[in-house]
Coordinates of C-alpha atoms (C1' of nucleotides) in Angstrom, one line a residue:
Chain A
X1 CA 0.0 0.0 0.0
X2 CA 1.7 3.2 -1.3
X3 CA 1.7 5.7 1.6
X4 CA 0.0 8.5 -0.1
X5 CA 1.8 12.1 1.3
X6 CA -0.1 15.1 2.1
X7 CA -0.8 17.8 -0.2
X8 CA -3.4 17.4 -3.3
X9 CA -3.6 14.1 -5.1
X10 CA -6.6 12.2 -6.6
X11 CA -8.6 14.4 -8.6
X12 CA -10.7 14.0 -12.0
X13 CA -8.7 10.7 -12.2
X14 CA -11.8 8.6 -10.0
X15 CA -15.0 10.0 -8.5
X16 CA -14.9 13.0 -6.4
X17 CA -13.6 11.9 -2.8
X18 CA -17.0 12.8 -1.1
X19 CA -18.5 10.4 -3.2
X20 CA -16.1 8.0 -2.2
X21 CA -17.1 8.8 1.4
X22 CA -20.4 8.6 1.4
X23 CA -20.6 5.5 -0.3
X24 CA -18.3 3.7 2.3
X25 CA -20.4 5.1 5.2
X26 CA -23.4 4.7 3.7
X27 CA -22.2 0.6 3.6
X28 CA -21.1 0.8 6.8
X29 CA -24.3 2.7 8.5
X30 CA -26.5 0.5 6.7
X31 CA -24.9 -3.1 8.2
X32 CA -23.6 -2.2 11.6
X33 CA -25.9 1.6 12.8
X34 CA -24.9 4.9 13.8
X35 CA -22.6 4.2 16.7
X36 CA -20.6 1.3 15.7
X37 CA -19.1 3.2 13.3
X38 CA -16.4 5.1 13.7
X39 CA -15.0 8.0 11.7
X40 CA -11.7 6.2 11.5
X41 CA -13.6 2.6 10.0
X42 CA -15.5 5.7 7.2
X43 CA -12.0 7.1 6.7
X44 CA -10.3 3.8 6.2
X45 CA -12.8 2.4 3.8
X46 CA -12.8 5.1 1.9
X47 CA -8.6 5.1 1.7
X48 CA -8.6 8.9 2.9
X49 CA -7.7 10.4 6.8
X50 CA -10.3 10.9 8.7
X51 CA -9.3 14.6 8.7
X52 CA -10.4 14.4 5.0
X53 CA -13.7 13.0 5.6
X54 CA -14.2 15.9 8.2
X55 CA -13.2 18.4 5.6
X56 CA -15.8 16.5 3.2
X57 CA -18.8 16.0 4.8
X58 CA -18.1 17.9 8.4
X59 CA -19.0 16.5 11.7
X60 CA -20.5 12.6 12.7
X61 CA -23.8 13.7 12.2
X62 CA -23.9 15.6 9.4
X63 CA -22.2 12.4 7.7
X64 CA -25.3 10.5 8.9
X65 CA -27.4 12.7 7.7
X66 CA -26.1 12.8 4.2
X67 CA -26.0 9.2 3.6
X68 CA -30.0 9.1 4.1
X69 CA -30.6 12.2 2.2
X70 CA -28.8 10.4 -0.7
X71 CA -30.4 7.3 -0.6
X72 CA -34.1 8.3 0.7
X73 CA -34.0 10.8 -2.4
X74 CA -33.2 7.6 -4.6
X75 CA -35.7 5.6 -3.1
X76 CA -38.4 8.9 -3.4
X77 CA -37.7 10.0 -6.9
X78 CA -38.1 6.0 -8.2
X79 CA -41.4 5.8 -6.6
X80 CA -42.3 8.9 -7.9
X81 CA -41.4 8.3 -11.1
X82 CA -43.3 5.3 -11.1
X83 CA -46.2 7.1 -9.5
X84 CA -46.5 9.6 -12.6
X85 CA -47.1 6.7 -14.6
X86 CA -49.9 5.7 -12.3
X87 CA -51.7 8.6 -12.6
X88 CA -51.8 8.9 -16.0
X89 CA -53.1 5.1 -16.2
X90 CA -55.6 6.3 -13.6
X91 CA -57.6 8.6 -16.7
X92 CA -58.1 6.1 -18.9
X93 CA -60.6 4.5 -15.8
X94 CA -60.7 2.1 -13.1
X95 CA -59.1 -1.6 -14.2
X96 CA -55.8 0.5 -15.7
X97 CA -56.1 1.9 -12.1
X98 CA -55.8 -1.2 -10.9
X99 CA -52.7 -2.4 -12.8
X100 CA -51.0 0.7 -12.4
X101 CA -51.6 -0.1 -8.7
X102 CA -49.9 -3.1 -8.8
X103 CA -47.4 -2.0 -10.9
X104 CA -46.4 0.8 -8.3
X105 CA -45.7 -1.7 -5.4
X106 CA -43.6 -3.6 -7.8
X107 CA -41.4 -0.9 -8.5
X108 CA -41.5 -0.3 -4.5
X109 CA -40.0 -4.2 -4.3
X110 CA -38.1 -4.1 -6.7
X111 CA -36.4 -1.0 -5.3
X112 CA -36.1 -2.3 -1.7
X113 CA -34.9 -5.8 -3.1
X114 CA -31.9 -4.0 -5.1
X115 CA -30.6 -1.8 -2.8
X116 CA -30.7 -3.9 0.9
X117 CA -29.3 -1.0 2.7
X118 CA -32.2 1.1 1.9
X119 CA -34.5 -1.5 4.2
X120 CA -31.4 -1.2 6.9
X121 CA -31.1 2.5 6.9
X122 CA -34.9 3.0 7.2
X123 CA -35.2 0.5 9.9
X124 CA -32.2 2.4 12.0
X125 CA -33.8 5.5 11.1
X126 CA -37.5 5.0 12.6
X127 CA -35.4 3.3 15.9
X128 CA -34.4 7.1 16.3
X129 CA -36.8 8.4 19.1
X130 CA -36.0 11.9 18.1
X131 CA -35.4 11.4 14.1
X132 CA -38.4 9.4 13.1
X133 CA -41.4 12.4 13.2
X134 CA -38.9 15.0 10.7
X135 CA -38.3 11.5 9.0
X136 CA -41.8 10.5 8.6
X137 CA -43.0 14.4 7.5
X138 CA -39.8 14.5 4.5
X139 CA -40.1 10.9 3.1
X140 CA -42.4 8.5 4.4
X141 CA -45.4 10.7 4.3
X142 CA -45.6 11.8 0.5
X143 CA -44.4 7.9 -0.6
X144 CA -47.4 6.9 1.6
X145 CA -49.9 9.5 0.1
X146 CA -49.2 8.6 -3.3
X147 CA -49.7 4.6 -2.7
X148 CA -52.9 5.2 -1.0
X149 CA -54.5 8.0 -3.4
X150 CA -53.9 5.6 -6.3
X151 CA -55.7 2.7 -3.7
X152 CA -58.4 4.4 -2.9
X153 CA -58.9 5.3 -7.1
X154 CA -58.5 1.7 -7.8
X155 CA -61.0 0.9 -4.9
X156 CA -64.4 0.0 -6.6
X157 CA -66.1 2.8 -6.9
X158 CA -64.3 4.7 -4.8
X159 CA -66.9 3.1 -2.0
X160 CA -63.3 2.2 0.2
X161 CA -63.8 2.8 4.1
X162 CA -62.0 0.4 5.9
X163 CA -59.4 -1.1 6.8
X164 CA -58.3 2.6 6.6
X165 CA -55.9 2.9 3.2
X166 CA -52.4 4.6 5.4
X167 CA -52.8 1.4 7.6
X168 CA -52.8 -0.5 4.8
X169 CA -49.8 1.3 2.7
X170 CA -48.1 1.5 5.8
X171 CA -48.4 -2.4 6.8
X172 CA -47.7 -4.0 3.0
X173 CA -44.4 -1.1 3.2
X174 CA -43.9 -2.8 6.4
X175 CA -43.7 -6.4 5.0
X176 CA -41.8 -5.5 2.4
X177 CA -38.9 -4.3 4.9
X178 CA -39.6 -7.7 6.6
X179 CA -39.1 -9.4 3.2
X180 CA -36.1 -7.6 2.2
X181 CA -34.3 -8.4 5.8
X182 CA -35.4 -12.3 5.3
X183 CA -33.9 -12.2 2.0
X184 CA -30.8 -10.7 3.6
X185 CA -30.3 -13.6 5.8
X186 CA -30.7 -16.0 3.6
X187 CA -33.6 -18.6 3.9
X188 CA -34.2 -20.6 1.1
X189 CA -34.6 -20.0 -2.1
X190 CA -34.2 -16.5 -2.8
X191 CA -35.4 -16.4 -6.2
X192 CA -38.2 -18.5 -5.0
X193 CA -38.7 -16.1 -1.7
X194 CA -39.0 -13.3 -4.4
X195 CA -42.0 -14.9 -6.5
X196 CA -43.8 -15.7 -3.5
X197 CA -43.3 -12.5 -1.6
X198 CA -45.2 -10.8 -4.9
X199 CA -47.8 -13.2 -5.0
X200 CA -48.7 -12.3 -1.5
X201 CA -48.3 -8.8 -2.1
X202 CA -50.9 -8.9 -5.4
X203 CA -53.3 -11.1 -3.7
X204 CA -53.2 -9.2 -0.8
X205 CA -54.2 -6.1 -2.6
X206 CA -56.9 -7.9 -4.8
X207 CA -58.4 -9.0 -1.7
X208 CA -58.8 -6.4 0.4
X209 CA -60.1 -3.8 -2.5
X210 CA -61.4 -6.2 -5.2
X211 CA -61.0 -4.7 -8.7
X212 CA -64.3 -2.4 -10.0
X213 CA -63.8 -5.2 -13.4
X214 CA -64.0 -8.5 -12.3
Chain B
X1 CA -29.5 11.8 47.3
X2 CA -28.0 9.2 50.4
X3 CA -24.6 7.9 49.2
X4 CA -24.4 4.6 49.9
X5 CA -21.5 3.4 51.5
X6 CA -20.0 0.1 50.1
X7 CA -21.0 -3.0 51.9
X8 CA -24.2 -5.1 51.5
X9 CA -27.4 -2.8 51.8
X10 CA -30.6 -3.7 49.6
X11 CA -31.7 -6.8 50.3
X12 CA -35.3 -8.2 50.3
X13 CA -36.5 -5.0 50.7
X14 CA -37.6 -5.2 46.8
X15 CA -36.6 -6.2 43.9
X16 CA -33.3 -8.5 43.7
X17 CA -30.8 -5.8 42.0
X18 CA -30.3 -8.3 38.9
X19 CA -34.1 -7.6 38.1
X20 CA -33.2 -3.8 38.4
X21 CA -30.9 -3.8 36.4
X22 CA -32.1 -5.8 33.7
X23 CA -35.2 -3.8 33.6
X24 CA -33.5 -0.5 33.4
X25 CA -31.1 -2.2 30.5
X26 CA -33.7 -3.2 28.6
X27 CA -35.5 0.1 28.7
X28 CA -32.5 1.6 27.5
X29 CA -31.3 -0.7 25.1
X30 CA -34.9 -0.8 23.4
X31 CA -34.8 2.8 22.9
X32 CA -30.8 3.9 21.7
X33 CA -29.3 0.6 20.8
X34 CA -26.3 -1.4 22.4
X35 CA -23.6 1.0 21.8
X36 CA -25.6 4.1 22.7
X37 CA -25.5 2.9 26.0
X38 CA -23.1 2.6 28.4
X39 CA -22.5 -0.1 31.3
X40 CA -23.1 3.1 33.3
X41 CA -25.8 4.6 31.8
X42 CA -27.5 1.4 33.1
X43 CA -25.9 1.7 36.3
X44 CA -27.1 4.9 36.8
X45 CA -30.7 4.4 35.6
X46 CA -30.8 1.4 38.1
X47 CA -29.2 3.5 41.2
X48 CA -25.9 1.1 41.3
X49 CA -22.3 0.9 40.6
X50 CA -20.6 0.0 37.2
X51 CA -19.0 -2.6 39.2
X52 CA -22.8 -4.0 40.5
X53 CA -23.7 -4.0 37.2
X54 CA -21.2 -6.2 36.2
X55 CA -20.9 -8.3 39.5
X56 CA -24.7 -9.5 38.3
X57 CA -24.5 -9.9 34.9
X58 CA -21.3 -9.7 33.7
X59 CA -20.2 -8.4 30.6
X60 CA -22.2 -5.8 28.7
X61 CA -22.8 -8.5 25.8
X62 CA -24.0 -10.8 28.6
X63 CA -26.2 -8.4 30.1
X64 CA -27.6 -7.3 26.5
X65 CA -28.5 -10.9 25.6
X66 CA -30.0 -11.5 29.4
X67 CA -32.3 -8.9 28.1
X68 CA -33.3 -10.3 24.9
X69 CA -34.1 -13.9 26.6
X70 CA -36.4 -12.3 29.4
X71 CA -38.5 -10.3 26.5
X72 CA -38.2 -12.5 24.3
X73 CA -39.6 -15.3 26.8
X74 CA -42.3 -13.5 27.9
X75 CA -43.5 -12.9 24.3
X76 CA -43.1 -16.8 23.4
X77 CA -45.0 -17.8 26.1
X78 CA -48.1 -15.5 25.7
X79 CA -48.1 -16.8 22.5
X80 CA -47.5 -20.5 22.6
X81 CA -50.8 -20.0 25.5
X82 CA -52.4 -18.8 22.9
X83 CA -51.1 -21.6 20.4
X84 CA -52.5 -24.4 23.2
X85 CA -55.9 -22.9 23.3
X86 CA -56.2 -22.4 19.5
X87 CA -55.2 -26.2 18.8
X88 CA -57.7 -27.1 21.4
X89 CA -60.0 -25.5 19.2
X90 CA -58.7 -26.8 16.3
X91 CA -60.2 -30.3 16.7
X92 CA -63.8 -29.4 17.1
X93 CA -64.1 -27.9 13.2
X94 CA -62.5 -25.4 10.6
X95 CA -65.0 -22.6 12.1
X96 CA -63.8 -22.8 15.1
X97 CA -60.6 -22.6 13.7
X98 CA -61.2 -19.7 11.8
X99 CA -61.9 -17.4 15.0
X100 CA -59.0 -19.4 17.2
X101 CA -56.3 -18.0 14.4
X102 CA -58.2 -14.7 14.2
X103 CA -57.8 -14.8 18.8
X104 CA -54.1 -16.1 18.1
X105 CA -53.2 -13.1 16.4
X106 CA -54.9 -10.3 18.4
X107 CA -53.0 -12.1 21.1
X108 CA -49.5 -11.4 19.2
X109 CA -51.2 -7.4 18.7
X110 CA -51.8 -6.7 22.1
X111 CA -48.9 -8.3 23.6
X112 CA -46.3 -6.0 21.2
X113 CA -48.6 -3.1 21.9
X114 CA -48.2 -3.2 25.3
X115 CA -44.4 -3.9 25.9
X116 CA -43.1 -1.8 22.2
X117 CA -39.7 -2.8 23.9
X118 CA -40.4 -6.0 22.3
X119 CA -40.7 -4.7 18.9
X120 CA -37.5 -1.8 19.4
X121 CA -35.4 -5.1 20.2
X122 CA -36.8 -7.2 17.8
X123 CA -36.3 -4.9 15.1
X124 CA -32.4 -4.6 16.2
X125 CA -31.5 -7.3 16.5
X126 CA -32.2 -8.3 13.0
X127 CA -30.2 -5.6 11.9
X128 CA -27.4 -7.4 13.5
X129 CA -26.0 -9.9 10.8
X130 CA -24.5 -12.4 13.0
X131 CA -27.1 -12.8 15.4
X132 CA -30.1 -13.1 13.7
X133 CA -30.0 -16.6 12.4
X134 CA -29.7 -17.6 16.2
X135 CA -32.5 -15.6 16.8
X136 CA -34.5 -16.3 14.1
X137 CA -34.0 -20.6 15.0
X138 CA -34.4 -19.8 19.0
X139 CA -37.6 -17.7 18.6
X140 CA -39.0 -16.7 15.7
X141 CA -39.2 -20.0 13.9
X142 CA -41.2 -21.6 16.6
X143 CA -43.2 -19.0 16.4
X144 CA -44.0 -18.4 12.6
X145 CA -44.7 -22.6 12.6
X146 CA -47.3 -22.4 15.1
X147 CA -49.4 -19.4 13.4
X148 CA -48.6 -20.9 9.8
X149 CA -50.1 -24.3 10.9
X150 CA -53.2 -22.5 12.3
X151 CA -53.3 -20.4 9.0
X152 CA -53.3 -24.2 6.9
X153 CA -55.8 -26.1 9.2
X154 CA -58.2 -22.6 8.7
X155 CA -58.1 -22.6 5.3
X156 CA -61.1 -24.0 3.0
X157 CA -60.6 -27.8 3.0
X158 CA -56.8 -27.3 3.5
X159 CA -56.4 -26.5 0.1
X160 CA -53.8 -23.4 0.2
X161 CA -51.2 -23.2 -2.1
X162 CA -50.4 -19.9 -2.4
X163 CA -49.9 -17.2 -1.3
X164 CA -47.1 -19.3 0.7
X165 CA -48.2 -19.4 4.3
X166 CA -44.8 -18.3 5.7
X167 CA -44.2 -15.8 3.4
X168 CA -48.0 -14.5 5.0
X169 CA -47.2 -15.1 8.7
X170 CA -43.6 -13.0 8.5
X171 CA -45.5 -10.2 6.7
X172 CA -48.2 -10.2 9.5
X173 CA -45.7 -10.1 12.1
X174 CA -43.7 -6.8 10.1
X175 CA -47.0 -5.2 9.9
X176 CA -47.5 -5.4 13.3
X177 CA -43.8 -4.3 14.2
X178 CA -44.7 -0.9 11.9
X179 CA -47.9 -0.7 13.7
X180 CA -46.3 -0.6 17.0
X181 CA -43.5 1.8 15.9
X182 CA -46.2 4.4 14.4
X183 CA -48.1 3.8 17.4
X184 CA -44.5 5.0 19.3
X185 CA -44.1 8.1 17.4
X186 CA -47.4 9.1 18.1
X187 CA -49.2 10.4 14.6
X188 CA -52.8 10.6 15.4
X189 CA -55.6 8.9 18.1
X190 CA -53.9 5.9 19.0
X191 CA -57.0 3.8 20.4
X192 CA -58.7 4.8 16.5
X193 CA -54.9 3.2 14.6
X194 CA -55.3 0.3 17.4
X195 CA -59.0 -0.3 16.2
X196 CA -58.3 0.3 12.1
X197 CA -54.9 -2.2 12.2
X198 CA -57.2 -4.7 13.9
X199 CA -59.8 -4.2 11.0
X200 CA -56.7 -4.2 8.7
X201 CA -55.2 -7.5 10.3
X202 CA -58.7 -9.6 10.3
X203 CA -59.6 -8.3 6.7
X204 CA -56.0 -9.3 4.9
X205 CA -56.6 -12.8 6.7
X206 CA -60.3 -13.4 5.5
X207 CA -59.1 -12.2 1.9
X208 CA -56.2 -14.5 1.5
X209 CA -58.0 -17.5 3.4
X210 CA -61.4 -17.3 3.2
X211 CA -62.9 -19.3 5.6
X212 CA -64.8 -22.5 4.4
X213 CA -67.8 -22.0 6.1
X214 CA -68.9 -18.6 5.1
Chain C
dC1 C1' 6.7 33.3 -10.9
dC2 C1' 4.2 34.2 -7.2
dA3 C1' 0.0 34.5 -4.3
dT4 C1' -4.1 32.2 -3.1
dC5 C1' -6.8 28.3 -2.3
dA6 C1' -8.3 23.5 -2.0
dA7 C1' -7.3 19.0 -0.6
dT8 C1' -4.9 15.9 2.1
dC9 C1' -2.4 13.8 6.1
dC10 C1' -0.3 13.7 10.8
dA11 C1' -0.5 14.3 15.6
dA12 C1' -2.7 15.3 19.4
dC13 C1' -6.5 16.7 22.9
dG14 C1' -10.0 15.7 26.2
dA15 C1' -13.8 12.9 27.0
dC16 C1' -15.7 8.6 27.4
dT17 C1' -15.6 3.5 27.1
dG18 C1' -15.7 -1.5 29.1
dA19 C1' -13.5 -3.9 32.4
dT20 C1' -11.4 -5.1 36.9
dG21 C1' -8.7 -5.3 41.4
dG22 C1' -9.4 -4.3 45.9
dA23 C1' -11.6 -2.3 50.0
dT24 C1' -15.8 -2.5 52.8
dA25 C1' -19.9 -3.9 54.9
dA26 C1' -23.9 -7.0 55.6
dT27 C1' -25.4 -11.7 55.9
dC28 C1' -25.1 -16.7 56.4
dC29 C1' -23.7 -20.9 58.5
dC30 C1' -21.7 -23.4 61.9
Chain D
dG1 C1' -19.0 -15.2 67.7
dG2 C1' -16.3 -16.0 63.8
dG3 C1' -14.9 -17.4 59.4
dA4 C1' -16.8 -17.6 54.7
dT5 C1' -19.7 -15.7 51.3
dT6 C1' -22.1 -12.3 49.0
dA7 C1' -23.0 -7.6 47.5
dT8 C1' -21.7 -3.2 47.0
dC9 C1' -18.8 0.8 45.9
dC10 C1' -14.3 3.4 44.7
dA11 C1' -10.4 4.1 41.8
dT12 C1' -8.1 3.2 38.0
dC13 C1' -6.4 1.1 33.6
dA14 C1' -5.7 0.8 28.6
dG15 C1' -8.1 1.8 24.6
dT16 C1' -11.1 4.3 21.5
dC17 C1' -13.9 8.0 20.3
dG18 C1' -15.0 12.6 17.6
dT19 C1' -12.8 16.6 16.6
dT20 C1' -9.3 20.0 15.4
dG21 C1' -4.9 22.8 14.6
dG22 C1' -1.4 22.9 11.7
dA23 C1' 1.9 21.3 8.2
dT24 C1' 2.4 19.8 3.3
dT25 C1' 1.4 19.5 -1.4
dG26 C1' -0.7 20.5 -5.7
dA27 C1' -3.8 23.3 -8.7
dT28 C1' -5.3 28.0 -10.2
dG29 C1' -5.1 32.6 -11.8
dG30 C1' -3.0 36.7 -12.7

DNA sequence: CCATCAATCCAACGACTGATGGATAATCCC
DNA sequence: GGGATTATCCATCAGTCGTTGGATTGATGG
């Protein structure tokens, strides 16, 4: 390992050196929490001082804090990208409603599925007695409007009372986290695991607000 | 505040001191994690000496896992009493054993509702990638097997394929675990979410499994 | 070519951590 | 009563923590 000196190396050659940063502590956040990690473990996997991740990202905290903004904004635009597409299947009436529905949570799975630490670093998060409300207001609470506007639409006739649609977003976002941690440790199948987790998922959502079109 | 003078005071007069402390550890582990707290943080929050602490219950990865067997106990017990009474009613018909899996699970409800310690050290300790296999073969599996088996004898005629009944019973429980953590932070009238999850929990079984005697 | 600035590393500070050896006092058993 | 045991506290150790001041090197702009 080539002792690098002080002064000004790596630049343009590789991504910027925050990047570099925030993608190790992101990794290392997600797998071990907030206070098992040291600045010196972020420094080291990211082959920099910890001075330098100081300089790059400031205190402890604000590293933290960075590393969910990044990947809660992934996790928000994909959904809403997916959610635009919903709406404008909702227009052309109630049974594309319904598949655009159920093509919304897949996206959501998908998502979750591909990127573990998302599940991890949302699970830490709503641990955090103080974090959890600005959390909630920021990320969870537009993701959860959107799934349960386009439930209620696909509902039939829009006749939906109860179970309340946010208790039912919140508990099938819920299962998916659940899902996503299973899959991490490694029962079975995982391929397998994945098909059935959808086919509860769908069937869960056709039974609780059957489709307006049979 | 009375310093108390080394020697042998507190005796009989309540609580042994290993309850105290385990009590005040698991309140305190529940709510910041293992590393947020300190051997005497728990010290303090159960009026002793670092040195009590550790005269009791040893090492602070002893003491942590002293805390997960007493919750976790307590929760597999209320629900394998649960598990006896349901089987019991098992044998007299698939109606009855429609409403005994519909009592099982309100049984699982209430209990996390009332201690949400159990769902705060649940929920970390699966983010903890070496321990959760233990867990998950010490407590949860015995658990999941005894709902799933309720969920197969209550279903019409026994004939449930799909949606897999594990892959149903973990979901269930992670609904539950995001029930008790929004019921934690507090959004809204929480005897109206305690009624509406109910609702939610009853509903998502009678879609997936109807019951064969309608 | 020189002044300015950005990026990096080294070294250190004070605070806190988990753990433990040893002193002290109450209780128990004979 | 007196030794043995148990329970408690005090003091301290070595290690790690987050943070920062300052030195060093390269790029930038005139």
């Amino acid at each position: 390992m080539p002792r690098r000196r002080p002064g000004r190396p790596r630049r343009d050659d590789q991504r910027p050196t925050r990047e570099l940063v925030l993608a190790a502590a992101t990794a290392l956040f997600a797998e071990r929490g907030f206070d098992a990690v040291s600045v010196r473990d972020v420094a080291a996997a990211a082959g920099v001082d910890v001075a330098t991740v100081a300089h790059h990202t400031g205190t402890k905290a604000q590293l933290y804090d960075a590393c969910f903004a990044r990947v809660f904004s992934a996790e928000r635009e994909a959904v809403e990208a997916a959610g635009d597409r919903a709406r404008a299947a909702l227009a052309a009436g109630p049974a594309d409603a319904v598949r655009a529905l159920h093509d919304l949570v897949d996206v959501f799975v998908d998502f979750l599925e591909d990127r573990p630490e998302t599940t991890a670093l949302w699970l830490r998060r709503w641990l955090e007695p103080r974090r959890h409300t600005e959390l909630d207001r920021r990320y969870a609470a537009p993701l959860y409007a959107q799934v349960e506007q386009l439930l209620v639409a696909a509902s039939a006739a829009g006749a939906l009372v109860e179970p309340a649609p946010h208790v039912t977003v919140r508990s099938l976002v819920w299962a998916v986290h659940g899902h996503v941690v299973a899959l991490a440790a490694g029962a079975g199948s995982e391929a397998r695991e994945r098909r059935e987790f959808r086919v509860f998922v769908h069937r869960l959502l056709d039974g609780l607000y059957p489709p307006a079109i049979p």
